[in-house]
Amino acid sequence: MPEPYDVITMGRIGVDIYPLQTGVPLARVETFGKFLGGSPANVAVAAARLGRRTAVVTRTGKDAFGDYLHQALGEFGVDDRWVTPVAEYPTPVTFCEIFPPDDFPLYFYRQPKAPDLEIHAEELDLDAVRAARVFWMTGTGLCAEPSRTATLTALRARSAGQAEDGGARADGTPRATVFDLDWRPMFWDESQTAGHTSTAPARYREALAHATVAVGNLDECEIATGEREPHAAARALLAAGVELAVVKQGPAGVLAVHRDGTTARIPPLPVDVVNGLGAGDAFGGALCHGLLAGWETERIMRYANAAGAIVASRLACSSAMPFPYEVEQALAAGAVTGAVTGTGEPGTPGDTEPGTPGDPGAPTETGATGAAP
């Protein structure tokens, strides 16, 4: 069997059509950029930027935008072997408006149905899913069939693998299954989003039973557990079955609670926000990186917090994902300074190291510890 992947993500992908102007309503924007988008895809990019071998399981339309996403994934160093076309549905696109520091409305175009919700369980490479050191899935994957069954099938395969090896691979390296709570009510049937008595919480609980790490903001934690107070939400996530609960609180920082009793409360890293979309995905990729490195919880959270803050200081998302030296610079400075506020592409301050190949542009998700398209 080939060498296992460090990170396999599963779920949403699309094209972000983002304004190249800030502080301007969408109706008045004149210039746009085309970027790789979708939270799981961005997490794979973020982890790849930090040196990890990554792949994504998803589907696109059989169209020019789908071709673009394959190209972008390849340029970012993300394996696209499990990205397959769906002839019936177009590749989704997402628009946003950019009003720093904290207003970034998103407009999703995923009708009549997004191809990434057409992932079928029988088409999954379960051997690769089981073998991956980190498997990352999202709440959006639970919102419709056949994606829901496919996602739960992958989670059950992970649980079976962890039961066999005690949660670590043969070489002793950790194995983690991360549930990004990723609550997007507009993707669920209206009957499933009326208050918190919908079917969504039950779907979330079913998935949590197979995860070892849960990550979400306060709204997402409330959907998953019914709890909104950060410590209560973390305790409820642990009670649902995970070993590490990560509660993102935006301007209040991040709270992480481990089943072993370890607690980390990390304040936000000072940053002049340009675009909060994508920061949560940078956080996710850095979280995977820290888990793979075997770091203690507090160190992982500080590193992930810094990665998210860097992306919040940039206009784009995927291409804005930081390299390790940029995260270290931000941590050393105790803030995101001018040295790391470039675009993530060559030729601008704080961007790629000399001699590093460039990459496509890209935006997609929310908040220094937030979420994303």
Coordinates of C-alpha atoms in Angstrom, one line a residue:
M1 CA 0.0 0.0 0.0
P2 CA 1.3 3.5 -0.8
E3 CA 2.6 5.7 2.1
P4 CA -0.5 7.0 4.0
Y5 CA -1.4 10.6 3.7
D6 CA -0.8 13.0 6.5
V7 CA -4.2 14.7 6.0
I8 CA -7.2 13.7 4.0
T9 CA -10.1 16.1 4.0
M10 CA -13.6 15.4 2.7
G11 CA -16.4 17.7 1.6
R12 CA -17.0 21.1 0.1
I13 CA -15.2 22.6 -2.9
G14 CA -16.0 25.4 -5.2
V15 CA -14.8 28.6 -6.9
D16 CA -14.7 31.8 -5.0
I17 CA -15.4 34.9 -7.1
Y18 CA -14.2 37.5 -4.7
P19 CA -14.0 41.3 -5.1
L20 CA -10.6 42.8 -5.5
Q21 CA -12.0 45.9 -3.8
T22 CA -12.7 46.3 -0.1
G23 CA -15.4 48.4 1.5
V24 CA -17.5 48.3 -1.7
P25 CA -21.0 46.6 -1.9
L26 CA -21.2 43.8 -4.4
A27 CA -23.5 45.8 -6.7
R28 CA -20.7 48.3 -7.2
V29 CA -17.7 46.0 -7.4
E30 CA -16.0 46.2 -10.7
T31 CA -13.1 43.8 -10.4
F32 CA -13.1 40.2 -9.1
G33 CA -10.6 37.4 -8.7
K34 CA -11.2 33.7 -9.2
F35 CA -9.9 31.4 -6.4
L36 CA -10.1 27.9 -5.1
G37 CA -12.7 27.7 -2.3
G38 CA -14.5 25.4 0.0
S39 CA -13.4 24.8 3.6
P40 CA -12.2 21.2 3.4
A41 CA -10.2 22.1 0.3
N42 CA -8.7 25.1 2.0
V43 CA -7.7 23.0 5.1
A44 CA -5.9 20.6 2.8
V45 CA -4.1 23.6 1.2
A46 CA -3.2 25.1 4.6
A47 CA -1.7 21.8 5.8
A48 CA 0.2 21.4 2.5
R49 CA 1.7 24.8 3.0
L50 CA 3.0 23.6 6.3
G51 CA 4.8 20.7 4.6
R52 CA 2.1 18.0 5.0
R53 CA 1.1 15.4 2.4
T54 CA -2.5 16.1 1.8
A55 CA -5.5 15.0 -0.4
V56 CA -9.1 15.9 -0.7
V57 CA -12.2 13.7 -1.3
T58 CA -14.8 15.8 -3.1
R59 CA -16.6 16.3 -6.5
T60 CA -16.9 19.1 -9.0
G61 CA -19.1 19.8 -12.0
K62 CA -17.9 18.4 -15.3
D63 CA -17.1 21.9 -16.6
A64 CA -14.4 24.5 -16.9
F65 CA -14.6 25.6 -13.3
G66 CA -14.1 21.9 -12.3
D67 CA -11.0 21.9 -14.5
Y68 CA -9.8 25.0 -12.8
L69 CA -10.1 23.4 -9.3
H70 CA -8.1 20.4 -10.4
Q71 CA -5.4 22.8 -11.7
A72 CA -5.4 24.9 -8.5
L73 CA -5.2 21.8 -6.2
G74 CA -2.2 20.6 -8.1
E75 CA -0.4 23.9 -7.9
F76 CA -1.0 24.0 -4.2
G77 CA 0.4 20.5 -3.8
V78 CA -2.9 18.8 -2.8
D79 CA -3.5 15.4 -4.4
D80 CA -6.7 15.5 -6.4
R81 CA -7.1 11.7 -7.2
W82 CA -10.4 11.6 -5.3
V83 CA -11.9 14.7 -6.9
T84 CA -14.3 13.4 -9.5
P85 CA -16.8 15.1 -11.9
V86 CA -20.6 15.1 -11.7
A87 CA -22.2 15.8 -15.1
E88 CA -25.6 16.7 -13.8
Y89 CA -24.6 19.7 -11.6
P90 CA -22.4 22.8 -12.1
T91 CA -19.3 23.5 -10.0
P92 CA -20.5 25.8 -7.2
V93 CA -19.4 29.5 -7.0
T94 CA -19.4 31.8 -4.0
F95 CA -19.3 35.6 -3.9
C96 CA -18.5 37.7 -0.9
E97 CA -18.4 41.3 0.2
I98 CA -15.4 42.7 2.2
F99 CA -16.1 45.2 4.9
P100 CA -13.2 45.0 7.4
P101 CA -12.8 44.3 10.2
D102 CA -15.8 42.0 10.8
D103 CA -18.4 42.1 8.0
F104 CA -17.9 39.6 5.2
P105 CA -21.3 38.5 3.8
L106 CA -21.2 35.3 1.7
Y107 CA -23.4 34.4 -1.3
F108 CA -23.4 30.7 -2.1
Y109 CA -24.6 29.4 -5.5
R110 CA -25.0 25.7 -5.1
Q111 CA -28.3 25.0 -7.0
P112 CA -29.9 22.8 -7.9
K113 CA -27.4 20.7 -5.9
A114 CA -23.7 20.9 -5.2
P115 CA -21.6 18.1 -6.8
D116 CA -19.7 17.8 -3.5
L117 CA -22.9 16.4 -2.0
E118 CA -22.9 13.6 -4.5
I119 CA -20.0 11.7 -2.9
H120 CA -21.1 8.0 -2.7
A121 CA -20.0 5.6 0.0
E122 CA -19.2 2.8 -2.4
E123 CA -16.7 5.0 -4.3
L124 CA -14.6 5.8 -1.2
D125 CA -11.1 4.5 -0.9
L126 CA -11.7 3.3 2.7
D127 CA -8.2 1.8 3.0
A128 CA -6.7 5.3 2.4
V129 CA -9.2 6.9 4.7
R130 CA -8.3 4.4 7.5
A131 CA -4.6 4.8 7.0
A132 CA -4.5 8.6 6.9
R133 CA -2.8 10.2 10.0
V134 CA -5.6 12.8 10.1
F135 CA -9.0 12.6 8.5
W136 CA -11.0 15.9 8.4
M137 CA -14.7 16.1 7.7
T138 CA -17.4 18.8 8.1
G139 CA -20.9 19.3 9.1
T140 CA -21.9 20.3 5.6
G141 CA -21.2 16.8 4.5
L142 CA -24.1 15.6 6.7
C143 CA -26.8 17.9 5.3
A144 CA -27.9 15.7 2.3
E145 CA -27.6 12.3 0.8
P146 CA -25.6 10.5 -0.5
S147 CA -22.9 12.7 1.1
R148 CA -24.3 12.0 4.6
T149 CA -24.0 8.2 4.3
A150 CA -20.6 8.5 2.6
T151 CA -19.3 10.8 5.4
L152 CA -20.6 8.4 8.2
T153 CA -19.1 5.4 6.3
A154 CA -15.7 7.1 6.3
L155 CA -16.1 7.9 10.0
R156 CA -17.0 4.3 10.9
A157 CA -14.0 3.1 8.9
R158 CA -11.8 5.4 11.0
S159 CA -13.4 4.2 14.2
A160 CA -12.7 0.6 13.3
G161 CA -9.1 1.4 12.4
Q162 CA -8.6 3.3 15.7
A163 CA -10.1 0.4 17.7
E164 CA -7.6 -1.9 16.1
D165 CA -4.5 0.2 16.6
G166 CA -5.3 2.0 19.8
G167 CA -5.5 5.5 18.1
A168 CA -1.9 5.4 16.8
R169 CA -0.3 4.0 13.7
A170 CA 2.2 1.2 13.7
D171 CA 5.1 3.7 13.8
G172 CA 3.6 5.3 16.9
T173 CA 2.5 8.6 15.2
P174 CA -0.9 9.8 16.2
R175 CA -4.1 9.2 14.3
A176 CA -6.9 11.8 14.6
T177 CA -10.4 12.2 13.2
V178 CA -11.4 15.8 13.1
F179 CA -15.0 17.0 12.9
D180 CA -15.2 20.6 11.7
L181 CA -18.7 21.5 12.9
D182 CA -19.1 23.9 10.0
W183 CA -22.8 24.8 10.5
R184 CA -24.2 26.3 7.3
P185 CA -28.0 26.4 7.7
M186 CA -28.6 27.5 4.1
F187 CA -27.4 24.1 3.0
W188 CA -29.9 22.1 5.0
D189 CA -33.6 21.6 4.1
E190 CA -35.8 24.3 5.7
S191 CA -37.5 21.6 7.7
Q192 CA -34.2 20.8 9.3
T193 CA -33.1 24.3 10.3
A194 CA -36.1 25.6 12.3
G195 CA -34.6 26.2 15.7
H196 CA -32.6 23.6 17.5
T197 CA -35.2 20.9 17.4
S198 CA -34.2 20.0 13.8
T199 CA -32.6 16.8 12.7
A200 CA -29.2 18.5 12.3
P201 CA -28.2 18.1 16.0
A202 CA -28.9 14.4 15.8
R203 CA -26.7 14.1 12.7
Y204 CA -24.0 16.0 14.5
R205 CA -24.2 13.7 17.5
E206 CA -23.9 10.6 15.3
A207 CA -20.7 12.0 13.7
L208 CA -19.2 13.1 17.0
A209 CA -19.3 9.5 18.3
H210 CA -16.7 8.7 15.7
A211 CA -14.5 11.8 16.0
T212 CA -11.5 12.4 18.2
V213 CA -11.3 16.2 17.7
A214 CA -14.2 18.6 17.4
V215 CA -13.7 22.2 16.2
G216 CA -16.3 24.9 16.0
N217 CA -17.4 28.4 16.9
L218 CA -20.1 29.2 19.4
D219 CA -23.0 28.9 16.9
E220 CA -21.7 25.6 15.7
C221 CA -21.2 24.3 19.2
E222 CA -24.7 25.2 20.1
I223 CA -26.1 23.2 17.1
A224 CA -23.9 20.2 18.0
T225 CA -24.5 20.2 21.8
G226 CA -27.2 22.7 22.7
E227 CA -24.6 24.6 24.7
R228 CA -23.3 28.1 23.9
E229 CA -21.1 29.0 26.9
P230 CA -17.6 28.0 25.9
H231 CA -16.7 25.7 28.8
A232 CA -20.1 24.1 28.8
A233 CA -19.9 23.5 25.1
A234 CA -16.4 22.0 25.4
R235 CA -17.6 19.6 28.2
A236 CA -20.6 18.6 26.0
L237 CA -18.3 17.8 23.1
L238 CA -16.1 15.7 25.3
A239 CA -19.2 13.9 26.6
A240 CA -20.3 13.2 23.0
G241 CA -17.1 11.2 22.5
V242 CA -14.2 13.4 21.3
E243 CA -10.8 13.6 23.1
L244 CA -10.2 17.3 22.2
A245 CA -12.8 20.0 22.0
V246 CA -11.8 23.3 20.3
V247 CA -14.2 26.2 20.8
K248 CA -13.4 29.2 18.6
Q249 CA -14.6 32.6 20.0
G250 CA -13.5 35.1 17.5
P251 CA -12.3 38.3 19.2
A252 CA -12.3 36.3 22.6
G253 CA -9.7 33.9 21.3
V254 CA -9.9 30.1 21.4
L255 CA -10.6 27.5 24.2
A256 CA -9.3 24.0 23.9
V257 CA -10.1 21.3 26.5
H258 CA -8.7 17.8 26.3
R259 CA -10.2 14.7 27.9
D260 CA -7.0 14.3 30.1
G261 CA -8.0 17.6 31.8
T262 CA -5.6 19.9 29.9
T263 CA -7.1 23.3 29.2
A264 CA -5.7 26.0 26.9
R265 CA -7.2 29.5 26.7
I266 CA -5.5 31.4 23.9
P267 CA -6.1 35.1 23.4
P268 CA -6.4 36.4 19.8
L269 CA -3.2 37.6 18.1
P270 CA -3.3 41.3 17.3
V271 CA -3.9 41.8 13.6
D272 CA -5.3 44.5 11.2
V273 CA -8.0 42.5 9.5
V274 CA -8.4 42.8 5.8
N275 CA -10.5 39.7 5.1
G276 CA -11.6 37.3 7.8
L277 CA -12.7 34.7 5.2
G278 CA -10.2 31.8 5.2
A279 CA -8.7 32.4 8.6
G280 CA -10.6 29.4 10.1
D281 CA -9.3 27.1 7.4
A282 CA -5.7 28.3 8.1
F283 CA -6.4 27.5 11.8
G284 CA -7.6 24.0 10.7
G285 CA -4.6 23.2 8.6
A286 CA -2.3 24.4 11.4
L287 CA -4.3 22.3 13.9
C288 CA -3.7 19.2 11.8
H289 CA 0.0 20.1 11.5
G290 CA 0.3 20.4 15.3
L291 CA -1.5 17.2 16.0
L292 CA 0.8 15.4 13.5
A293 CA 3.8 16.9 15.3
G294 CA 2.6 15.6 18.6
W295 CA 2.7 19.0 20.2
E296 CA 1.0 19.8 23.5
T297 CA -2.5 21.4 23.3
E298 CA -1.5 24.9 24.2
R299 CA 1.3 25.0 21.6
I300 CA -1.0 23.7 18.9
M301 CA -3.6 26.4 19.7
R302 CA -1.1 29.2 19.7
Y303 CA 0.3 28.1 16.3
A304 CA -3.1 27.6 14.8
N305 CA -4.3 31.0 16.1
A306 CA -1.3 32.7 14.5
A307 CA -1.9 31.0 11.2
G308 CA -5.5 32.2 11.2
A309 CA -4.5 35.7 12.1
I310 CA -2.1 35.9 9.2
V311 CA -4.7 34.9 6.7
A312 CA -7.1 37.5 8.2
S313 CA -4.5 40.1 7.3
R314 CA -4.6 39.2 3.6
L315 CA -7.2 39.7 0.9
A316 CA -7.2 36.1 -0.4
C317 CA -7.7 32.7 1.3
S318 CA -6.1 29.6 -0.3
S319 CA -3.1 31.5 -1.7
A320 CA -2.9 33.4 1.6
M321 CA -2.2 30.3 3.7
P322 CA 1.0 30.8 5.6
F323 CA 4.3 29.0 5.4
P324 CA 6.0 27.8 8.6
Y325 CA 8.5 30.7 8.8
E326 CA 5.6 33.2 8.6
V327 CA 3.8 31.6 11.5
E328 CA 7.0 31.6 13.5
Q329 CA 7.5 35.3 12.7
A330 CA 4.1 36.1 13.9
L331 CA 4.5 34.1 17.1
A332 CA 7.9 35.7 17.8
A333 CA 6.5 39.2 17.3
G334 CA 3.3 38.5 19.3
A335 CA 1.3 40.0 16.5
V336 CA 0.8 39.9 12.7
T337 CA 3.2 42.6 11.6
G338 CA 4.1 44.1 8.3
A339 CA 6.6 41.3 7.8
V340 CA 3.9 38.7 7.4
T341 CA 0.9 40.7 5.9
G342 CA 1.6 40.0 2.2
T343 CA -0.6 37.9 -0.1
G344 CA 1.0 34.6 0.4
E345 CA 2.4 34.8 -3.1
P346 CA 6.0 35.7 -4.2
G347 CA 7.0 39.3 -4.6
T348 CA 5.1 40.8 -1.7
P349 CA 6.1 41.5 1.9
G350 CA 6.0 38.4 4.1
D351 CA 5.2 36.1 1.2
T352 CA 6.9 32.9 0.0
E353 CA 10.5 32.3 0.6
P354 CA 13.0 33.0 -2.2
G355 CA 12.9 30.3 -4.8
T356 CA 9.5 29.0 -3.7
P357 CA 7.1 28.3 -6.7
G358 CA 4.1 30.5 -6.8
D359 CA 0.5 29.4 -6.7
P360 CA -2.9 30.3 -7.8
G361 CA -4.9 33.0 -6.0
A362 CA -7.6 32.1 -3.6
P363 CA -10.2 33.1 -1.0
T364 CA -12.8 31.2 1.1
E365 CA -13.7 31.2 4.8
T366 CA -14.1 33.3 8.2
G367 CA -12.4 34.9 11.2
A368 CA -9.0 34.4 12.8
T369 CA -10.6 31.5 14.5
G370 CA -13.7 31.5 12.4
A371 CA -15.2 29.5 9.6
A372 CA -15.5 29.8 5.8
P373 CA -17.3 29.2 2.5

